[in-house]
JSON list of C-alpha atoms in Angstrom, two decimals:
[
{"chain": "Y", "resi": 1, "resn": "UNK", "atom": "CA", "xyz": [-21.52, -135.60, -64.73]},
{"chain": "Y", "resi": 2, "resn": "UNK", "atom": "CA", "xyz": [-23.51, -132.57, -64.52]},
{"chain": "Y", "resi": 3, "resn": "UNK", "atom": "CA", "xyz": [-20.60, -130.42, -63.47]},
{"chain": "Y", "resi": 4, "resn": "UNK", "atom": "CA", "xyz": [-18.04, -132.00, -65.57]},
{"chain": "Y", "resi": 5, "resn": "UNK", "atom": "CA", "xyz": [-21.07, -131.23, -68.55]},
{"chain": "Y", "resi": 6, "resn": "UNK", "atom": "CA", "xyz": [-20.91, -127.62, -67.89]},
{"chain": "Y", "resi": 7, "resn": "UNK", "atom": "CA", "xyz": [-16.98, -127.61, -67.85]},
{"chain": "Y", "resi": 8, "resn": "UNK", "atom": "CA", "xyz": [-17.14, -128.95, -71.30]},
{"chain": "Y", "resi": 9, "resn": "UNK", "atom": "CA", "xyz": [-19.66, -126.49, -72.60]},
{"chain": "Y", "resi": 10, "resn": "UNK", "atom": "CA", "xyz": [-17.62, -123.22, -70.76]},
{"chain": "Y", "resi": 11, "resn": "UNK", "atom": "CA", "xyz": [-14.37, -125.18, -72.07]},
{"chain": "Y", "resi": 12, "resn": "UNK", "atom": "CA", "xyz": [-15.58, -125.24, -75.80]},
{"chain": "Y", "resi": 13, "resn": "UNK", "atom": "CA", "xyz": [-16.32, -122.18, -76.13]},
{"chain": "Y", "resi": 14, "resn": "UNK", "atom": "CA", "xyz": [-13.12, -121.13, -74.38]},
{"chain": "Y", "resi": 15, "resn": "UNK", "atom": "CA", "xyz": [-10.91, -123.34, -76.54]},
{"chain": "Y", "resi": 16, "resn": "UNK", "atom": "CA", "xyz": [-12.96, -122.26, -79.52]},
{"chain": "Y", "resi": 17, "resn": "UNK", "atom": "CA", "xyz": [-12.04, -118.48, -78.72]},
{"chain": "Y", "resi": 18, "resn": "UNK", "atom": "CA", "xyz": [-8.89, -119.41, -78.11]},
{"chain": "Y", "resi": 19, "resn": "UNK", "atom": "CA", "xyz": [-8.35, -121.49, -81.56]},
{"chain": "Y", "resi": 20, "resn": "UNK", "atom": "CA", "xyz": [-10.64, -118.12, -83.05]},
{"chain": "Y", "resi": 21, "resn": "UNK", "atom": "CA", "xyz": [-8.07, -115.72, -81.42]},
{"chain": "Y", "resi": 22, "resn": "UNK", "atom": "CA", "xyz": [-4.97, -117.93, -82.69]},
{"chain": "Y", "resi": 23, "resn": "UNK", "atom": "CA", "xyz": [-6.27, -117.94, -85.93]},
{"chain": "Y", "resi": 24, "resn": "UNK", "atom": "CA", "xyz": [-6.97, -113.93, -86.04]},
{"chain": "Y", "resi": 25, "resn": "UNK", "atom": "CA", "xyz": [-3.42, -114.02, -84.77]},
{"chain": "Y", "resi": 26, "resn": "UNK", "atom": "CA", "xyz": [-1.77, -116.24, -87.76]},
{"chain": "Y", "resi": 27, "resn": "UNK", "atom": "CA", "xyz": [-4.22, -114.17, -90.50]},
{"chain": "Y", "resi": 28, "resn": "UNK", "atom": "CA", "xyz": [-2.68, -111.10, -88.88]},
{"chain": "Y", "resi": 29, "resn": "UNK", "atom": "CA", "xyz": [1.07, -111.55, -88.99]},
{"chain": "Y", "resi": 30, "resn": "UNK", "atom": "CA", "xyz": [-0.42, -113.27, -92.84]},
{"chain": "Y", "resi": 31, "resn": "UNK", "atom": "CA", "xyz": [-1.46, -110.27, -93.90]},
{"chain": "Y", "resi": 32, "resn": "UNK", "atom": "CA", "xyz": [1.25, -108.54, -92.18]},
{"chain": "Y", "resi": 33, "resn": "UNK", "atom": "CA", "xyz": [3.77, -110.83, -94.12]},
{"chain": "Y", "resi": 34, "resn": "UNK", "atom": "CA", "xyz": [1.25, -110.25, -97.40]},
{"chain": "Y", "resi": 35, "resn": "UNK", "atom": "CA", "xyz": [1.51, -106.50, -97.16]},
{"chain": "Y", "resi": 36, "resn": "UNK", "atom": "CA", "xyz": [5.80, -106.24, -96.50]},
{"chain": "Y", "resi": 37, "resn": "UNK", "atom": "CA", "xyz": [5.67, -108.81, -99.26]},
{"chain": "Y", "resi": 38, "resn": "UNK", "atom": "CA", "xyz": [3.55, -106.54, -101.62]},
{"chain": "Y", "resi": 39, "resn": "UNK", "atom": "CA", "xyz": [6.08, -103.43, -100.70]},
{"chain": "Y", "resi": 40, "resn": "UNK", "atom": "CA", "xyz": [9.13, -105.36, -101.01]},
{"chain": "Y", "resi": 41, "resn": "UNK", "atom": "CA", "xyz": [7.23, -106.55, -104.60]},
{"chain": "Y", "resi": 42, "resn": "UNK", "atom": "CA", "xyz": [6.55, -102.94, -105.16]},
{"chain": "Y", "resi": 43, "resn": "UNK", "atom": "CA", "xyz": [9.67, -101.94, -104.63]},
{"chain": "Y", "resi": 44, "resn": "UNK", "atom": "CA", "xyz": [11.33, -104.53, -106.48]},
{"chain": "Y", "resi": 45, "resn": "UNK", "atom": "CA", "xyz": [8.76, -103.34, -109.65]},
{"chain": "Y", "resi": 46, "resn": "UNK", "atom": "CA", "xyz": [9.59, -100.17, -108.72]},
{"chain": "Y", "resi": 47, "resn": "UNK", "atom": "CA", "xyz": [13.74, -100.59, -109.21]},
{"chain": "Y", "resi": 48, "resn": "UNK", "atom": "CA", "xyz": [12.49, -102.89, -112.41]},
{"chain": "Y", "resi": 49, "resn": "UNK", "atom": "CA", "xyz": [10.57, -100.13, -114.21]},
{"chain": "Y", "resi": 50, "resn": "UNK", "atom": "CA", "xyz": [13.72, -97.84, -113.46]},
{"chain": "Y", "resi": 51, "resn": "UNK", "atom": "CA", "xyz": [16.22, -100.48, -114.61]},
{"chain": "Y", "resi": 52, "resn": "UNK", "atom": "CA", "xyz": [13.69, -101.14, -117.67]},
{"chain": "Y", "resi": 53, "resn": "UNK", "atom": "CA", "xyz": [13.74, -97.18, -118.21]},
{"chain": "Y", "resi": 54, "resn": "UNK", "atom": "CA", "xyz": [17.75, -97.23, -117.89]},
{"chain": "Y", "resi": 55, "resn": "UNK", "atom": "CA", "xyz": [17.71, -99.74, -120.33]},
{"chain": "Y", "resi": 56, "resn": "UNK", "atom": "CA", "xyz": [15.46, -98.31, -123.08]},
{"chain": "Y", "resi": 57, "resn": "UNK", "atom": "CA", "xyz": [17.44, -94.78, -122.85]},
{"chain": "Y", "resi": 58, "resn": "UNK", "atom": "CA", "xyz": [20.61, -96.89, -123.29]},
{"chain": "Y", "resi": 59, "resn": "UNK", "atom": "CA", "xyz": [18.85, -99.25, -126.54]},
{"chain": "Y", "resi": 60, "resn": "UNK", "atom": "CA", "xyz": [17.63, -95.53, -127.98]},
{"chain": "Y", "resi": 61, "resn": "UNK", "atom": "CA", "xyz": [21.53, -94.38, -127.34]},
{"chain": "Y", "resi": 62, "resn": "UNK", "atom": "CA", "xyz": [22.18, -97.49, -129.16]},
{"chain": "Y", "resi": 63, "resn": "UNK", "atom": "CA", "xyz": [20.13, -97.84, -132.13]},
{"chain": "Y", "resi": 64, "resn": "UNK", "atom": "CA", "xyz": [20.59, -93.44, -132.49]},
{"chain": "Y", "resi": 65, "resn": "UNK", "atom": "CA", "xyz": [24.43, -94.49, -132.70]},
{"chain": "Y", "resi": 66, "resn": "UNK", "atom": "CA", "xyz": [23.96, -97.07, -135.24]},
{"chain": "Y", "resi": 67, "resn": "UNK", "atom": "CA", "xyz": [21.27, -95.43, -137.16]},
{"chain": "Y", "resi": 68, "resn": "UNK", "atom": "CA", "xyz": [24.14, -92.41, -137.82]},
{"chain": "Y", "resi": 69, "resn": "UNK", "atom": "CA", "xyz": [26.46, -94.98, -138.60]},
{"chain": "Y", "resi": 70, "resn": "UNK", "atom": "CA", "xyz": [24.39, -96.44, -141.03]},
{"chain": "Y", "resi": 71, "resn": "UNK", "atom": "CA", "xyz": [23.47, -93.32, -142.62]},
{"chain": "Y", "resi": 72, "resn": "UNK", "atom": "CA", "xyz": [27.33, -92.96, -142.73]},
{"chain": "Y", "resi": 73, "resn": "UNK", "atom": "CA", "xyz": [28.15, -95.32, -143.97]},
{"chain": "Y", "resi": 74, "resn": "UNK", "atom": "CA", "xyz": [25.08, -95.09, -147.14]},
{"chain": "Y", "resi": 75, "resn": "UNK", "atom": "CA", "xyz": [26.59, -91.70, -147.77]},
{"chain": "Y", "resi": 76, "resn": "UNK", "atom": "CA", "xyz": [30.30, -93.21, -147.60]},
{"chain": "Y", "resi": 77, "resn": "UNK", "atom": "CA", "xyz": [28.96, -96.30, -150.16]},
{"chain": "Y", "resi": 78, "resn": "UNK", "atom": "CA", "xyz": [26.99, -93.57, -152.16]},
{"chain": "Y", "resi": 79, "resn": "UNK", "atom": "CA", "xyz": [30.25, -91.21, -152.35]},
{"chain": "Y", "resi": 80, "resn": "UNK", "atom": "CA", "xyz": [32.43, -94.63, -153.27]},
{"chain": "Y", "resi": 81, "resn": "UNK", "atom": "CA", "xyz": [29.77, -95.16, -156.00]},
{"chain": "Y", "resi": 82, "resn": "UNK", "atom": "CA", "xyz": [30.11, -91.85, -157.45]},
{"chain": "Y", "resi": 83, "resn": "UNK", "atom": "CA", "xyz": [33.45, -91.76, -157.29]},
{"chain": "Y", "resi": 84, "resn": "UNK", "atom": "CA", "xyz": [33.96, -94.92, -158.81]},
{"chain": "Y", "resi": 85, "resn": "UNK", "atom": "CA", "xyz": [31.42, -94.17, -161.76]},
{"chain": "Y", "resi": 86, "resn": "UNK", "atom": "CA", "xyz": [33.66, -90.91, -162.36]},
{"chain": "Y", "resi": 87, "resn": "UNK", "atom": "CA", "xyz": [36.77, -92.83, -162.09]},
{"chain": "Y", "resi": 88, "resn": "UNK", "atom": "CA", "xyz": [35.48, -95.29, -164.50]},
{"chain": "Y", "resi": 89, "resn": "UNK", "atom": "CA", "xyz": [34.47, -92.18, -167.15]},
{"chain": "Y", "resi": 90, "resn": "UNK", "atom": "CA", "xyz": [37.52, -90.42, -166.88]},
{"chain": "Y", "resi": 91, "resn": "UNK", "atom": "CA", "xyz": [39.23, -93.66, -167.53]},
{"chain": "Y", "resi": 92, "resn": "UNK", "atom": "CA", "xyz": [37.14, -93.96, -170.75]},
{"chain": "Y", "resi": 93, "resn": "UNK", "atom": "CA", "xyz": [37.75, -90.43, -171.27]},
{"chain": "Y", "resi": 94, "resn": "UNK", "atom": "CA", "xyz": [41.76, -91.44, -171.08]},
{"chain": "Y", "resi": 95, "resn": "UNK", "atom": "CA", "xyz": [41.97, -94.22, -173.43]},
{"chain": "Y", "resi": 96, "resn": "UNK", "atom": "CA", "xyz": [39.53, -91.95, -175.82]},
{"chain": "Y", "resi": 97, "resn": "UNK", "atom": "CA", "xyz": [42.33, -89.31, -175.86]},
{"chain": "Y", "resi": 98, "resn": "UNK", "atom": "CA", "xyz": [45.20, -91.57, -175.89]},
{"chain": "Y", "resi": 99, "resn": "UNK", "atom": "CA", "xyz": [43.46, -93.53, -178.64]},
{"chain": "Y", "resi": 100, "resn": "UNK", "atom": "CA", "xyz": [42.97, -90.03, -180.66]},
{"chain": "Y", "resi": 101, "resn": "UNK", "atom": "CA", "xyz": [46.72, -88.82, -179.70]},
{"chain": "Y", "resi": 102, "resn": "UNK", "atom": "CA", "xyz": [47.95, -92.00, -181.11]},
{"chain": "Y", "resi": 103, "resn": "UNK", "atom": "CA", "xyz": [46.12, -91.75, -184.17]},
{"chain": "Y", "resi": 104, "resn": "UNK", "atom": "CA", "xyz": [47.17, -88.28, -184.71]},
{"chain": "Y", "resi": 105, "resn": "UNK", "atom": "CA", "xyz": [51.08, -88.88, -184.14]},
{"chain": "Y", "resi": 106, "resn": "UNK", "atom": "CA", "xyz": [50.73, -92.02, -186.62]},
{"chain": "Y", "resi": 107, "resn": "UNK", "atom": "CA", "xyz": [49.04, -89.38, -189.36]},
{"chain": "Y", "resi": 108, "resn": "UNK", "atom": "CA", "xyz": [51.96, -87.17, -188.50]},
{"chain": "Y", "resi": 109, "resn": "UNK", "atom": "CA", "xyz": [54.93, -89.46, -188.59]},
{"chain": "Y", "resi": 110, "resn": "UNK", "atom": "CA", "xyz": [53.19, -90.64, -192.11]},
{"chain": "Y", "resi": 111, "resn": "UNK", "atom": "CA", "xyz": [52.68, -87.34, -193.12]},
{"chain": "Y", "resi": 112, "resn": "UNK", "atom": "CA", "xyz": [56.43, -86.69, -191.77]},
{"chain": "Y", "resi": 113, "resn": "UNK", "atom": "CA", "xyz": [57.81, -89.27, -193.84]},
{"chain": "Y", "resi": 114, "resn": "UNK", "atom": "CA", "xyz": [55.65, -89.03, -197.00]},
{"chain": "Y", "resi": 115, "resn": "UNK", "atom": "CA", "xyz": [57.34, -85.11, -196.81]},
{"chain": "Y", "resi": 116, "resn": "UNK", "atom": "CA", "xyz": [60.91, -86.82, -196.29]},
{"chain": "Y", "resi": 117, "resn": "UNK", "atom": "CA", "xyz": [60.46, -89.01, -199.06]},
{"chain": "Y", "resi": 118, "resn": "UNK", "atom": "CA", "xyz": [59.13, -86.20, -201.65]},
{"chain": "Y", "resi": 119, "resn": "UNK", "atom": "CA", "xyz": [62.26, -84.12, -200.27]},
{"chain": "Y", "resi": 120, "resn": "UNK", "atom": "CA", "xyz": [64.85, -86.93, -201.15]},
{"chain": "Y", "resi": 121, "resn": "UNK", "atom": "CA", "xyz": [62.82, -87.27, -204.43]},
{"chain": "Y", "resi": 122, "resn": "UNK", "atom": "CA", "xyz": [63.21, -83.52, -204.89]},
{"chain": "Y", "resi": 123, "resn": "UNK", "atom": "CA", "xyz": [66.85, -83.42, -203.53]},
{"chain": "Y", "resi": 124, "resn": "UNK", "atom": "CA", "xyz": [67.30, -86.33, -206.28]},
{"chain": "Y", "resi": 125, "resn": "UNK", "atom": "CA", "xyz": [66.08, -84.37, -208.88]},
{"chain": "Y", "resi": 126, "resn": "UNK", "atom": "CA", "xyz": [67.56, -81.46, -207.94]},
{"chain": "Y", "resi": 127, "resn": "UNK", "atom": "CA", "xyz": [71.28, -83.46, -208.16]},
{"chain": "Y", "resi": 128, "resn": "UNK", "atom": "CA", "xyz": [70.09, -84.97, -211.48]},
{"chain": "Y", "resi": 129, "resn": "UNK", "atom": "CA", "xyz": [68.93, -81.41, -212.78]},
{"chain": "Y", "resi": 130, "resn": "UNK", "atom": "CA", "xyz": [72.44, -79.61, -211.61]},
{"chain": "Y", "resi": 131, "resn": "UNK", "atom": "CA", "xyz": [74.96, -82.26, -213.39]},
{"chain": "Y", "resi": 132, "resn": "UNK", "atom": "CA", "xyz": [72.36, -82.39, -216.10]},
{"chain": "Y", "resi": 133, "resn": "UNK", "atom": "CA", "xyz": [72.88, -78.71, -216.26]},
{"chain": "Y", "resi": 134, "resn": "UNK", "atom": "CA", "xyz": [76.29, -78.69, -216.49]},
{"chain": "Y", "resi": 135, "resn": "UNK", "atom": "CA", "xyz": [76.41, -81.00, -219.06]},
{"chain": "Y", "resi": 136, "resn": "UNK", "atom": "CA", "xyz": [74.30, -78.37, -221.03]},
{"chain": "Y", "resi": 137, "resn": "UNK", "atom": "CA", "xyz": [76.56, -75.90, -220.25]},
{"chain": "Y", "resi": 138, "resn": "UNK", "atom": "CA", "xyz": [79.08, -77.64, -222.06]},
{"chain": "Y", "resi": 139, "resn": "UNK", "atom": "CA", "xyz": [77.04, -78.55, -224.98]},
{"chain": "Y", "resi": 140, "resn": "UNK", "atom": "CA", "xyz": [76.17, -75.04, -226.23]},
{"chain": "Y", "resi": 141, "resn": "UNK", "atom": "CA", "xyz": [74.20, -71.84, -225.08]},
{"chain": "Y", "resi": 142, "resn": "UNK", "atom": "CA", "xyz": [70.80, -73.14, -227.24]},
{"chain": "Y", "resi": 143, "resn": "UNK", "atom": "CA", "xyz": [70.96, -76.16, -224.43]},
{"chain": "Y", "resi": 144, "resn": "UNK", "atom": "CA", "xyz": [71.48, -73.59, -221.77]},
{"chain": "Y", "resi": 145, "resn": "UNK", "atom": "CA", "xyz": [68.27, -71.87, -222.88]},
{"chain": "Y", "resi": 146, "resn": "UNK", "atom": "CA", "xyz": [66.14, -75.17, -222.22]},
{"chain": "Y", "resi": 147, "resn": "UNK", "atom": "CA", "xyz": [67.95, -75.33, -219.28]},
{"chain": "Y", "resi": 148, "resn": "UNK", "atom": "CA", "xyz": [66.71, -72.08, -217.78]},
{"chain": "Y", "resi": 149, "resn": "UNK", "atom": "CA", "xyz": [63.21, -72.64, -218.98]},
{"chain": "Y", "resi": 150, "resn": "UNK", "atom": "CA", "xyz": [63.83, -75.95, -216.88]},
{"chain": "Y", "resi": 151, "resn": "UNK", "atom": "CA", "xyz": [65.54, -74.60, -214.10]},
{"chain": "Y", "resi": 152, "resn": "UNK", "atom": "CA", "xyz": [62.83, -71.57, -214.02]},
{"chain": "Y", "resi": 153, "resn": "UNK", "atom": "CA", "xyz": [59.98, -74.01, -213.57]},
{"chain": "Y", "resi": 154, "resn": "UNK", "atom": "CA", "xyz": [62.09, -76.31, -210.94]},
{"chain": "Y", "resi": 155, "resn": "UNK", "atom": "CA", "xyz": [62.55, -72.76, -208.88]},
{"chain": "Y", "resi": 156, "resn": "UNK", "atom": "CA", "xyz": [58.39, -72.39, -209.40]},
{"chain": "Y", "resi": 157, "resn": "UNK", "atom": "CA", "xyz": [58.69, -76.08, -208.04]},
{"chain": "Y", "resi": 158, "resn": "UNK", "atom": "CA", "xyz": [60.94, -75.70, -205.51]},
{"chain": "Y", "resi": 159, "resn": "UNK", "atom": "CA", "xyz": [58.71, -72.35, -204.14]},
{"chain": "Y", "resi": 160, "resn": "UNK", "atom": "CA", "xyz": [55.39, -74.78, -203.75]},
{"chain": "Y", "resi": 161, "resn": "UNK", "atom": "CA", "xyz": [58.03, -77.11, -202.12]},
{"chain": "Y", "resi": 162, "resn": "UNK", "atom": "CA", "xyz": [59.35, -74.79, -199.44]},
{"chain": "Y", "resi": 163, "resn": "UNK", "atom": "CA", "xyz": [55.62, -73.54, -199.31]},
{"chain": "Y", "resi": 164, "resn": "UNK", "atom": "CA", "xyz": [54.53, -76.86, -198.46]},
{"chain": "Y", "resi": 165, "resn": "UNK", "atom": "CA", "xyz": [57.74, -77.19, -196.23]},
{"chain": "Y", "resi": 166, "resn": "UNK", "atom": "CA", "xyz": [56.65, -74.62, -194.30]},
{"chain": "Y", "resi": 167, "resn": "UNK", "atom": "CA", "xyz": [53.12, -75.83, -194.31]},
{"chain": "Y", "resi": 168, "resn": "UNK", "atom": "CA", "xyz": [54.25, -79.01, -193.19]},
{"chain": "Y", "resi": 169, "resn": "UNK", "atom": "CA", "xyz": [56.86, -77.61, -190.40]},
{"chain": "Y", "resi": 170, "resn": "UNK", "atom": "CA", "xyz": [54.09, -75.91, -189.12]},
{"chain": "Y", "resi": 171, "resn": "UNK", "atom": "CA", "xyz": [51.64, -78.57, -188.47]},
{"chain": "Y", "resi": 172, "resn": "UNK", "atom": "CA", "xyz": [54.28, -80.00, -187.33]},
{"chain": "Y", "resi": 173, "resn": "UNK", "atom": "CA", "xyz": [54.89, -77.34, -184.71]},
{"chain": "Y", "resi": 174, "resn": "UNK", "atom": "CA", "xyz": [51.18, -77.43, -184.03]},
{"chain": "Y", "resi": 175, "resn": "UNK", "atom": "CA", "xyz": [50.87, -81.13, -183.21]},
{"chain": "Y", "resi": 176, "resn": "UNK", "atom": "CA", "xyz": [53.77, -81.39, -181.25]},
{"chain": "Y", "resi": 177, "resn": "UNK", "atom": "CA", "xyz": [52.38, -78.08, -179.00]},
{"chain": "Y", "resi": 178, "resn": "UNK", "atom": "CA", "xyz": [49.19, -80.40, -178.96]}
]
């Protein structure tokens, strides 16, 4: 037993060297594992931060590009705006005129026939005053006398006629050149 004893004791410490140098070995290829692990991980951040980079310069590409469509499209609802408020005014503008062009052609065409009607009256009295005449003719030279007392002031009549003939023909003129 004594031998077998000492066997034991130089065994022991052999095995535990052994199990010691087995375990050095395992926490060595461990660590070697850890440390191609932590490259391959810093690689793999490495590639991430790049595709995260790639992918921030593409969302700034991205939000640039919309921001100048949206300020496009501001100034094109902005310009649409305007141009509808002007559209809208000149519109007003329109009617405005038209309203005032109608008004004026209605005074004309009454003016028109308020002169027609005062120049059939006139015509009228102008027939009327001619047979009337002749009748006077054939009455005697005193009735002739009257006559051309009557007849002088229808010419002085007639004169502020034609005058306001004229006057009339004119604005006439005028409103149609209008």
């Amino acid at each position: 037993m004594g031998n077998t004893g000492k066997k034991m004791v130089r065994e022991e410490p052999f095995n535990e060297q052994q199990s010691i140098k087995r375990e050095m070995k395992r926490i060595q290829e461990e660590h070697k594992e850890l440390l191609r692990s932590k490259t391959e991980l810093q690689h793999q951040v490495s590639q991430l931060k790049e595709q995260l980079a790639e992918k921030e310069e593409q969302m700034s590409r991205i939000i640039q590009k919309h921001r100048r469509t949206t300020v496009a499209h501001v100034e094109a609802m902005n310009l649409l705006t305007s141009t509808q408020a002007e559209l809208k005014e000149s519109k007003q503008r329109c009617a405005a005129e038209e309203n005032l062009r109608k008004q004026q052609e209605e005074r004309s065409k009454q003016e028109i026939d308020q002169l027609r009607e005062e120049l059939q009256q006139l015509q009228q009295v102008s027939n009327g005053e001619n047979r009337e005449r002749k009748q006077q003719e054939e009455r005697g030279w005193e009735e002739i006398d009257q006559l051309w007392e009557g007849l002088q002031q229808l010419h002085v009549s007639k004169a502020k006629n034609r005058e306001r003939r004229r006057g009339f023909w004119k604005r006439v003129q005028r409103l149609w050149k209008n």
